[in-house]
């Protein structure tokens, strides 16, 4: 049976395995403000854009706007972030994601195994307590039977005279 402590441990495993901790607040906006639809005049992304740039595991997307002379480039979770599109990089990323998934599964299996061990130990302790109680009751019963046996021996003493 799961109690509150088990649920907390599951939450901790989820946080460790899945990175579900709340993300830190974004850095303060620079002094110059841009609306959502305005164009940036420089061809390099600002500090705000670079701070939003994310890895493939993050749920945010990043869009960089360049001057009209350069081609429009957008990158997000489903687009390739490396310029070369090297298949060995894609293979390495997939291998890394598979390893992370295997690690999460192993963490869950370890948690389940630890719970099973704890429950088995509790069951053994319960059986030991029950056996000790049964032994105590058997000892009392044995003492009462012995006392009755002594009384039984006294019966019929008049027959031997």
Short mmCIF file of C-alpha atoms in Angstrom, two decimals, residues 23-88:
data_model
loop_
_atom_site.label_atom_id
_atom_site.label_comp_id
_atom_site.label_asym_id
_atom_site.label_seq_id
_atom_site.Cartn_x
_atom_site.Cartn_y
_atom_site.Cartn_z
CA UNK A 23 11.86 26.55 -14.86
CA UNK A 24 13.61 29.58 -13.41
CA UNK A 25 12.00 32.92 -14.19
CA UNK A 26 13.21 34.54 -17.43
CA UNK A 27 15.86 37.25 -17.13
CA UNK A 28 14.64 40.84 -17.02
CA UNK A 29 13.74 42.34 -20.39
CA UNK A 30 16.28 44.72 -21.95
CA UNK A 31 15.59 48.45 -21.91
CA UNK A 32 14.57 48.53 -25.58
CA UNK A 33 11.15 46.93 -26.04
CA UNK A 34 9.90 45.21 -29.17
CA UNK A 35 6.37 44.25 -29.93
CA UNK A 36 5.56 40.76 -31.00
CA UNK A 37 5.25 41.82 -34.65
CA UNK A 38 8.17 44.25 -34.91
CA UNK A 39 11.35 43.41 -36.78
CA UNK A 40 14.73 43.48 -35.23
CA UNK A 41 17.16 45.74 -37.03
CA UNK A 42 20.32 43.80 -36.20
CA UNK A 43 21.13 40.47 -37.80
CA UNK A 44 22.31 38.97 -34.50
CA UNK A 45 19.77 37.76 -31.94
CA UNK A 46 19.41 39.78 -28.77
CA UNK A 47 20.14 38.55 -25.26
CA UNK A 48 16.46 37.74 -24.79
CA UNK A 49 16.42 35.46 -27.84
CA UNK A 50 19.60 33.68 -26.88
CA UNK A 51 18.31 33.10 -23.35
CA UNK A 52 15.23 31.45 -24.81
CA UNK A 53 17.22 29.14 -27.04
CA UNK A 54 16.43 25.67 -25.82
CA UNK A 55 17.60 22.13 -26.13
CA UNK A 56 15.54 19.49 -27.87
CA UNK A 57 14.10 18.31 -24.54
CA UNK A 58 12.53 21.66 -23.67
CA UNK A 59 8.98 22.53 -24.62
CA UNK A 60 9.73 26.13 -25.69
CA UNK A 61 10.48 27.21 -29.23
CA UNK A 62 12.84 29.89 -30.40
CA UNK A 63 12.44 32.07 -33.45
CA UNK A 64 15.26 34.27 -34.66
CA UNK A 65 14.50 37.14 -37.04
CA UNK A 66 17.27 38.31 -39.32
CA UNK A 67 17.48 41.17 -41.76
CA UNK A 68 15.53 40.88 -45.00
CA UNK A 69 18.71 40.14 -46.98
CA UNK A 70 19.32 36.84 -45.19
CA UNK A 71 16.93 33.89 -45.51
CA UNK A 72 14.34 33.48 -42.74
CA UNK A 73 15.35 30.80 -40.26
CA UNK A 74 13.18 29.35 -37.54
CA UNK A 75 14.11 26.59 -35.20
CA UNK A 76 11.99 24.72 -32.73
CA UNK A 77 11.57 21.40 -31.05
CA UNK A 78 10.90 19.52 -34.31
CA UNK A 79 13.40 21.22 -36.60
CA UNK A 80 17.07 20.44 -36.83
CA UNK A 81 19.12 22.73 -34.65
CA UNK A 82 22.47 21.73 -36.12
CA UNK A 83 23.34 23.31 -39.41
CA UNK A 84 24.86 20.20 -40.96
CA UNK A 85 22.07 17.72 -40.18
CA UNK A 86 24.71 15.05 -39.69
CA UNK A 87 23.09 11.60 -39.31
CA UNK A 88 25.67 10.59 -36.70
#
